[in-house]
Coordinates of C-alpha atoms (C1' of nucleotides) in Angstrom, one line a residue:
Chain A
X1277 CA -99.7 19.2 16.7
X1278 CA -97.8 16.7 14.7
X1279 CA -94.0 17.3 15.0
X1280 CA -92.4 18.4 11.7
X1281 CA -90.5 15.4 10.2
X1282 CA -86.8 15.8 11.0
X1283 CA -84.6 15.3 8.0
X1284 CA -81.6 13.0 8.1
X1285 CA -79.1 14.5 10.5
X1286 CA -76.1 16.2 8.8
X1287 CA -73.8 14.1 10.8
X1288 CA -75.2 11.0 9.2
X1289 CA -75.4 12.5 5.7
X1290 CA -71.7 13.4 5.7
X1291 CA -70.5 9.9 6.2
X1292 CA -68.7 8.6 3.1
X1293 CA -69.5 5.0 3.6
X1294 CA -73.2 5.8 3.8
X1295 CA -73.0 8.0 0.8
X1296 CA -71.3 5.3 -1.2
X1297 CA -73.9 2.7 -0.1
X1298 CA -76.7 5.0 -1.2
X1299 CA -75.1 5.9 -4.5
X1300 CA -74.4 2.3 -5.2
X1301 CA -78.0 1.4 -4.6
X1302 CA -79.3 4.1 -6.9
X1303 CA -76.8 3.1 -9.6
X1304 CA -77.6 -0.6 -9.3
X1305 CA -81.3 0.1 -9.6
X1306 CA -80.8 2.3 -12.7
X1307 CA -78.8 -0.3 -14.4
X1308 CA -80.9 -3.2 -13.2
X1309 CA -84.1 -1.8 -14.4
X1310 CA -82.9 -1.2 -17.9
X1311 CA -81.3 -4.6 -18.2
X1312 CA -84.2 -6.4 -16.7
X1313 CA -86.4 -4.8 -19.4
X1314 CA -84.3 -6.8 -21.9
X1315 CA -84.2 -10.0 -19.8
X1316 CA -80.5 -9.3 -19.2
X1317 CA -78.3 -9.1 -16.1
X1318 CA -75.5 -6.9 -14.9
X1319 CA -73.2 -10.0 -15.0
X1320 CA -74.0 -10.9 -18.6
X1321 CA -72.7 -7.6 -19.7
X1322 CA -69.5 -7.9 -17.7
X1323 CA -68.7 -11.3 -19.2
X1324 CA -69.5 -10.2 -22.7
X1325 CA -67.2 -7.2 -22.4
X1326 CA -64.4 -9.4 -20.9
X1327 CA -64.7 -11.7 -23.9
X1328 CA -64.8 -8.9 -26.4
X1329 CA -61.9 -7.0 -25.0
X1330 CA -59.5 -9.8 -24.1
X1331 CA -60.7 -12.7 -26.2
X1332 CA -61.8 -16.3 -25.4
X1333 CA -60.9 -17.6 -22.0
X1334 CA -61.6 -20.2 -19.4
X1335 CA -64.3 -19.7 -16.8
X1336 CA -61.8 -19.0 -14.1
X1337 CA -60.1 -16.4 -16.3
X1338 CA -63.4 -14.7 -16.8
X1339 CA -63.9 -14.8 -13.1
X1340 CA -60.7 -12.9 -12.6
X1341 CA -61.4 -10.4 -15.3
X1342 CA -64.9 -9.6 -14.1
X1343 CA -64.8 -10.0 -10.4
X1344 CA -67.7 -12.5 -10.5
X1345 CA -67.1 -15.5 -8.3
X1346 CA -66.5 -18.6 -10.3
X1347 CA -69.4 -20.3 -8.5
X1348 CA -71.7 -17.7 -9.8
X1349 CA -70.1 -17.7 -13.2
X1350 CA -71.6 -21.1 -14.0
X1351 CA -75.2 -19.8 -14.1
X1352 CA -74.2 -16.7 -16.0
X1353 CA -72.5 -18.8 -18.7
X1354 CA -75.5 -21.2 -18.8
X1355 CA -77.8 -18.3 -19.5
X1356 CA -75.5 -16.7 -22.1
X1357 CA -75.1 -20.1 -23.8
X1358 CA -78.9 -20.7 -23.8
X1359 CA -79.2 -17.3 -25.5
X1360 CA -76.7 -18.4 -28.1
X1361 CA -74.3 -15.6 -27.1
X1362 CA -71.3 -17.8 -26.4
X1363 CA -69.8 -21.2 -27.1
X1364 CA -68.6 -23.3 -24.2
X1365 CA -66.4 -26.3 -25.1
X1366 CA -63.8 -28.3 -23.2
X1367 CA -60.2 -27.1 -23.7
X1368 CA -58.3 -29.9 -25.5
X1369 CA -55.0 -28.5 -24.2
X1370 CA -56.2 -28.6 -20.6
X1371 CA -59.2 -30.9 -19.9
X1372 CA -60.0 -29.2 -16.6
X1373 CA -61.1 -26.0 -18.4
X1374 CA -63.9 -24.9 -20.7
X1375 CA -63.0 -22.5 -23.4
X1376 CA -65.6 -19.7 -23.6
X1377 CA -65.9 -18.1 -27.0
X1378 CA -67.9 -15.1 -28.0
X1379 CA -69.9 -15.6 -31.1
X1380 CA -71.7 -13.1 -33.4
X1381 CA -75.0 -13.3 -31.5
X1382 CA -73.1 -12.5 -28.4
X1383 CA -71.4 -9.6 -30.1
X1384 CA -74.8 -8.1 -31.1
X1385 CA -76.1 -8.7 -27.6
X1386 CA -73.2 -6.9 -26.2
X1387 CA -73.8 -3.9 -28.5
X1388 CA -77.4 -3.7 -27.2
X1389 CA -76.5 -4.1 -23.6
X1390 CA -73.7 -1.6 -23.9
X1391 CA -76.2 1.0 -25.1
X1392 CA -78.5 0.3 -22.1
X1393 CA -75.6 0.5 -19.7
X1394 CA -74.4 3.8 -21.2
X1395 CA -78.0 5.2 -20.9
X1396 CA -78.0 4.2 -17.2
X1397 CA -74.7 5.8 -16.6
X1398 CA -75.8 9.0 -18.3
X1399 CA -78.9 9.2 -16.1
X1400 CA -76.9 8.3 -13.0
X1401 CA -74.4 11.1 -13.6
X1402 CA -76.9 13.6 -15.0
X1403 CA -76.7 16.0 -12.0
X1404 CA -72.9 16.3 -12.5
X1405 CA -71.0 18.4 -15.0
X1406 CA -68.7 16.4 -17.4
X1407 CA -65.7 17.6 -15.4
X1408 CA -67.3 16.4 -12.2
X1409 CA -68.1 13.1 -13.7
X1410 CA -64.5 12.5 -14.6
X1411 CA -63.5 13.6 -11.2
X1412 CA -65.8 11.2 -9.6
X1413 CA -64.6 8.3 -11.7
X1414 CA -61.0 9.1 -11.0
X1415 CA -61.6 9.4 -7.2
X1416 CA -63.5 6.1 -7.1
X1417 CA -60.8 4.4 -9.2
X1418 CA -58.1 5.5 -6.8
X1419 CA -60.1 4.4 -3.9
X1420 CA -61.0 0.9 -5.2
X1421 CA -57.5 0.3 -6.6
X1422 CA -56.0 1.0 -3.2
X1423 CA -58.3 -1.3 -1.2
X1424 CA -57.9 -4.7 -2.7
X1425 CA -56.0 -7.9 -1.9
X1426 CA -52.4 -6.7 -2.6
X1427 CA -51.4 -10.0 -4.2
X1428 CA -54.0 -11.9 -6.4
X1429 CA -54.6 -14.2 -3.4
X1430 CA -52.5 -17.4 -2.5
X1431 CA -54.7 -19.7 -4.5
X1432 CA -58.3 -20.2 -5.6
X1433 CA -59.8 -17.6 -7.9
X1434 CA -63.0 -15.8 -7.1
Chain B
X1396 CA -47.5 -21.9 -22.1
X1397 CA -50.1 -20.7 -19.6
X1398 CA -51.7 -17.4 -20.8
X1399 CA -50.9 -14.4 -18.7
X1400 CA -53.9 -13.5 -16.6
X1401 CA -55.7 -10.6 -18.3
X1402 CA -56.6 -7.8 -16.0
X1403 CA -60.1 -6.4 -15.8
X1404 CA -60.8 -4.7 -19.2
X1405 CA -60.6 -0.9 -19.1
X1406 CA -64.0 -0.7 -20.5
X1407 CA -65.4 -2.4 -17.4
X1408 CA -63.2 -0.6 -15.0
X1409 CA -64.4 2.8 -16.2
X1410 CA -68.1 2.2 -15.6
X1411 CA -69.3 4.4 -12.7
X1412 CA -72.0 2.0 -11.4
X1413 CA -69.4 -0.7 -11.1
X1414 CA -67.0 1.6 -9.4
X1415 CA -69.7 2.6 -7.0
X1416 CA -70.6 -0.9 -6.2
X1417 CA -67.0 -1.9 -5.6
X1418 CA -66.3 1.1 -3.4
X1419 CA -69.5 0.5 -1.4
X1420 CA -68.4 -3.0 -0.7
X1421 CA -65.0 -2.0 0.5
X1422 CA -66.5 0.8 2.6
X1423 CA -69.1 -1.6 4.1
X1424 CA -66.5 -4.2 5.0
X1425 CA -64.3 -1.6 6.6
X1426 CA -67.1 -0.3 8.8
X1427 CA -68.6 -3.7 9.4
X1428 CA -65.4 -5.3 10.6
X1429 CA -64.8 -2.5 13.1
X1430 CA -68.3 -2.5 14.5
X1431 CA -68.5 -6.3 14.6
X1432 CA -65.5 -6.3 16.9
X1433 CA -67.7 -4.4 19.3
X1434 CA -70.8 -6.5 18.7
X1435 CA -72.3 -3.4 17.0
X1436 CA -74.0 -2.8 13.8
X1437 CA -74.1 -0.1 11.1
X1438 CA -77.7 0.5 11.9
X1439 CA -77.2 0.9 15.7
X1440 CA -74.9 3.8 15.0
X1441 CA -77.4 5.5 12.6
X1442 CA -80.2 5.3 15.1
X1443 CA -78.1 6.6 18.0
X1444 CA -77.0 9.5 15.9
X1445 CA -80.5 10.3 14.8
X1446 CA -81.6 10.3 18.4
X1447 CA -78.7 12.4 19.6
X1448 CA -79.0 15.0 16.9
X1449 CA -82.7 15.4 16.7
X1450 CA -84.0 14.1 20.0
X1451 CA -86.5 11.4 21.0
X1452 CA -88.8 10.2 18.3
X1453 CA -91.2 7.4 17.2
X1454 CA -89.9 4.4 15.4
X1455 CA -91.4 5.6 12.1
X1456 CA -89.7 9.0 12.6
X1457 CA -86.3 7.2 13.2
X1458 CA -87.0 5.3 10.0
X1459 CA -87.3 8.4 8.0
X1460 CA -84.3 10.0 9.6
X1461 CA -82.0 7.0 9.1
X1462 CA -83.3 5.4 5.9
X1463 CA -83.8 2.1 7.7
X1464 CA -87.0 0.4 6.8
X1465 CA -89.4 0.4 9.7
X1466 CA -89.7 -3.4 9.5
X1467 CA -86.0 -3.6 10.1
X1468 CA -86.1 -0.9 12.7
X1469 CA -87.9 -3.2 15.2
X1470 CA -84.9 -5.6 15.6
X1471 CA -82.4 -2.7 15.8
X1472 CA -84.4 -1.1 18.6
X1473 CA -84.7 -4.5 20.4
X1474 CA -81.0 -4.8 20.4
X1475 CA -80.4 -1.2 21.5
X1476 CA -82.9 -1.7 24.2
X1477 CA -81.3 -4.9 25.3
X1478 CA -78.0 -3.1 25.6
X1479 CA -79.6 -0.5 27.7
X1480 CA -78.9 2.2 25.1
X1481 CA -82.5 3.4 24.7
X1482 CA -85.9 3.5 26.4
X1483 CA -88.9 2.5 24.4
X1484 CA -92.3 3.4 25.8
X1485 CA -95.7 3.8 24.4
X1486 CA -96.5 7.4 23.5
X1487 CA -99.3 8.6 25.8
X1488 CA -100.3 11.3 23.3
X1489 CA -100.6 8.8 20.4
X1490 CA -101.0 5.2 21.4
X1491 CA -100.0 3.9 18.0
X1492 CA -96.4 5.1 18.6
X1493 CA -93.5 4.2 20.8
X1494 CA -91.3 7.0 22.1
X1495 CA -87.7 6.1 21.7
X1496 CA -85.4 8.0 24.1
X1497 CA -81.6 8.0 24.2
X1498 CA -80.2 7.4 27.7
X1499 CA -76.8 8.0 29.1
X1500 CA -75.6 4.4 28.3
X1501 CA -76.7 5.0 24.7
X1502 CA -74.8 8.3 24.6
X1503 CA -71.6 6.6 25.7
X1504 CA -72.2 3.8 23.2
X1505 CA -72.6 6.4 20.5
X1506 CA -69.3 8.0 21.4
X1507 CA -67.5 4.7 21.2
X1508 CA -69.2 3.8 17.9
X1509 CA -68.5 7.2 16.5
X1510 CA -64.8 6.7 17.0
X1511 CA -64.9 3.4 15.3
X1512 CA -66.8 4.8 12.3
X1513 CA -64.4 7.7 12.1
X1514 CA -61.5 5.3 12.0
X1515 CA -63.1 3.3 9.2
X1516 CA -63.8 6.5 7.2
X1517 CA -60.2 7.5 7.6
X1518 CA -58.9 4.2 6.4
X1519 CA -61.4 4.2 3.5
X1520 CA -60.3 7.7 2.3
X1521 CA -56.6 7.2 3.1
X1522 CA -55.5 7.1 -0.5
X1523 CA -57.1 10.5 -1.2
X1524 CA -55.9 14.0 -0.2
X1525 CA -58.1 16.0 2.1
X1526 CA -59.2 18.1 -0.8
X1527 CA -60.1 15.0 -2.8
X1528 CA -62.0 13.6 0.1
X1529 CA -64.2 16.7 0.3
X1530 CA -64.6 16.5 -3.4
X1531 CA -65.8 13.0 -3.3
X1532 CA -68.2 13.6 -0.5
X1533 CA -69.6 16.6 -2.4
X1534 CA -70.1 14.7 -5.6
X1535 CA -71.7 11.8 -3.9
X1536 CA -74.0 14.1 -2.0
X1537 CA -75.2 15.8 -5.2
X1538 CA -75.7 12.4 -6.8
X1539 CA -77.7 10.9 -4.1
X1540 CA -79.8 14.1 -3.4
X1541 CA -80.7 14.2 -7.0
X1542 CA -81.9 10.6 -7.3
X1543 CA -84.5 10.1 -4.7
X1544 CA -88.3 10.1 -4.5
X1545 CA -89.1 13.8 -5.1
X1546 CA -91.9 13.9 -2.6
X1547 CA -91.6 11.8 0.6
X1548 CA -93.9 9.2 -0.9
X1549 CA -97.8 9.3 -0.8
X1550 CA -98.0 7.2 2.3
X1551 CA -96.3 4.5 4.3
X1552 CA -92.8 5.2 5.5
X1553 CA -89.8 3.1 4.7
Chain C
dT357 C1' -45.2 -42.4 -7.1
dA358 C1' -47.1 -38.8 -4.1
dC359 C1' -48.6 -34.2 -3.4
dC360 C1' -50.4 -29.9 -4.2
dT361 C1' -52.9 -26.9 -7.1
dT362 C1' -56.4 -25.4 -10.5
dC363 C1' -60.8 -26.0 -12.7
dG364 C1' -65.9 -26.5 -13.1
dT365 C1' -69.7 -27.3 -10.3
dT366 C1' -73.2 -27.8 -6.5
dA367 C1' -74.8 -26.3 -2.5
dG368 C1' -75.2 -23.3 1.2
dT369 C1' -74.6 -19.0 4.3
dG370 C1' -75.3 -14.2 5.8
dT371 C1' -76.5 -9.7 4.8
dC372 C1' -79.3 -6.3 3.0
dA373 C1' -83.0 -3.6 0.7
dC374 C1' -87.6 -4.0 0.2
dG375 C1' -92.6 -5.3 0.3
dA376 C1' -97.2 -7.5 2.0
dA377 C1' -100.3 -7.9 5.4
dC378 C1' -102.1 -7.8 10.2
dG379 C1' -104.3 -5.5 14.1
dT380 C1' -104.4 -1.2 16.5
dT381 C1' -105.1 3.7 16.8
dT382 C1' -105.9 8.3 15.2
dG383 C1' -107.8 12.2 12.7
dG384 C1' -110.7 14.3 9.3
dG385 C1' -115.1 14.7 6.7
dC386 C1' -119.7 14.3 6.9
Chain D
dG1004 C1' -121.2 10.5 16.5
dC1005 C1' -119.8 7.5 12.6
dC1006 C1' -116.8 6.1 8.7
dC1007 C1' -112.8 5.7 6.2
dA1008 C1' -108.3 6.5 5.1
dA1009 C1' -104.0 6.8 6.9
dA1010 C1' -100.1 6.0 10.1
dC1011 C1' -98.0 3.0 13.5
dG1012 C1' -95.5 -1.2 15.2
dT1013 C1' -94.8 -5.8 14.0
dT1014 C1' -94.2 -10.3 11.7
dC1015 C1' -93.0 -12.7 7.8
dG1016 C1' -91.2 -13.3 3.4
dT1017 C1' -88.5 -12.3 -1.0
dG1018 C1' -84.9 -11.6 -4.2
dA1019 C1' -80.3 -10.1 -5.1
dC1020 C1' -75.7 -10.4 -4.0
dA1021 C1' -71.0 -11.4 -2.0
dC1022 C1' -68.8 -15.1 -0.3
dT1023 C1' -67.4 -20.0 1.4
dA1024 C1' -67.0 -25.1 1.5
dA1025 C1' -66.4 -29.1 -0.6
dC1026 C1' -65.9 -32.5 -4.3
dG1027 C1' -64.3 -35.0 -8.4
dA1028 C1' -61.4 -34.5 -12.3
dA1029 C1' -57.2 -33.0 -14.3
dG1030 C1' -52.6 -31.0 -14.5
dG1031 C1' -47.7 -29.8 -12.7
dT1032 C1' -43.9 -31.2 -10.2
dA1033 C1' -40.7 -33.5 -7.2

DNA sequence: TACCTTCGTTAGTGTCACGAACGTTTGGGC
DNA sequence: GCCCAAACGTTCGTGACACTAACGAAGGTA
């Protein structure tokens, strides 16, 4: 007489922080799998978008735009540079900085990754109606906008 | 002429998987901070709830109820046992298993942690109206229920 | 000049989800 | 009764990620 396997208690299933964690894991796996198939990374996409949308920038600037820590940014830019997606050259106007520039190869790379990411989002949101998808995005936006260091932090960028 | 710091591009901000990741981080920090102040852990709470709601169980059963991998469950139960929250004894009916039983100390501990978790959820959801909060929970539930191993897996529990 | 900040970079920490492999025990098929 | 596949508890390890500390170099400012 083996006991029937109890499902996750409702009290546990209803906890928002747990739901968010679970959903984030699913989402990350979906995105990660697709990008990995192309030898790409979540972060590469973020940096390429930041460059395409707001133009060339220093590494610290890219850090702020993408939320990637500037210590992790180094490796990301190394990889993007190795792939010929970006140019990285010292800023003549401020010799502390590097100017990161998106080049044509990077632009093509972005197009490709964009399609993969879009696919992943589609699969992720598949169980929701378009209206529900918008709703979810709006709610999550409100939530994340609200919880964040009020002022961009005394000093030191991420 | 220092360039004005560009914000995160809208194209990045609108990506659901990124929003979910961000929200999950915020949520986890909120919960983690509160529980840490009490020397507790996310997982302790999950296990205590699983025991309170569905009764005594083996470690593998608790694994399935909570989603915690059975390899990680060992340490969690060690800590709960050290704190006198549970009893862990070999199952006479099946000597492969341990029977984990919630005791009065554990029940009190659960009450305390439950309050902390509830606080954290309140703060997390503060920027949303009650209706929006329900909405979010419902959407996330649909999403996570949809994306999950259809059949409980051939063998080997998490 | 002196001081504080920013920048790129290296290195390291802690947490978490997840998997491999083990010895033990059990149950089902033959 | 014997065999084999599976489940159990446990140990150890991995890879990803968020995050911090510190350093040398350079700039801004008083």
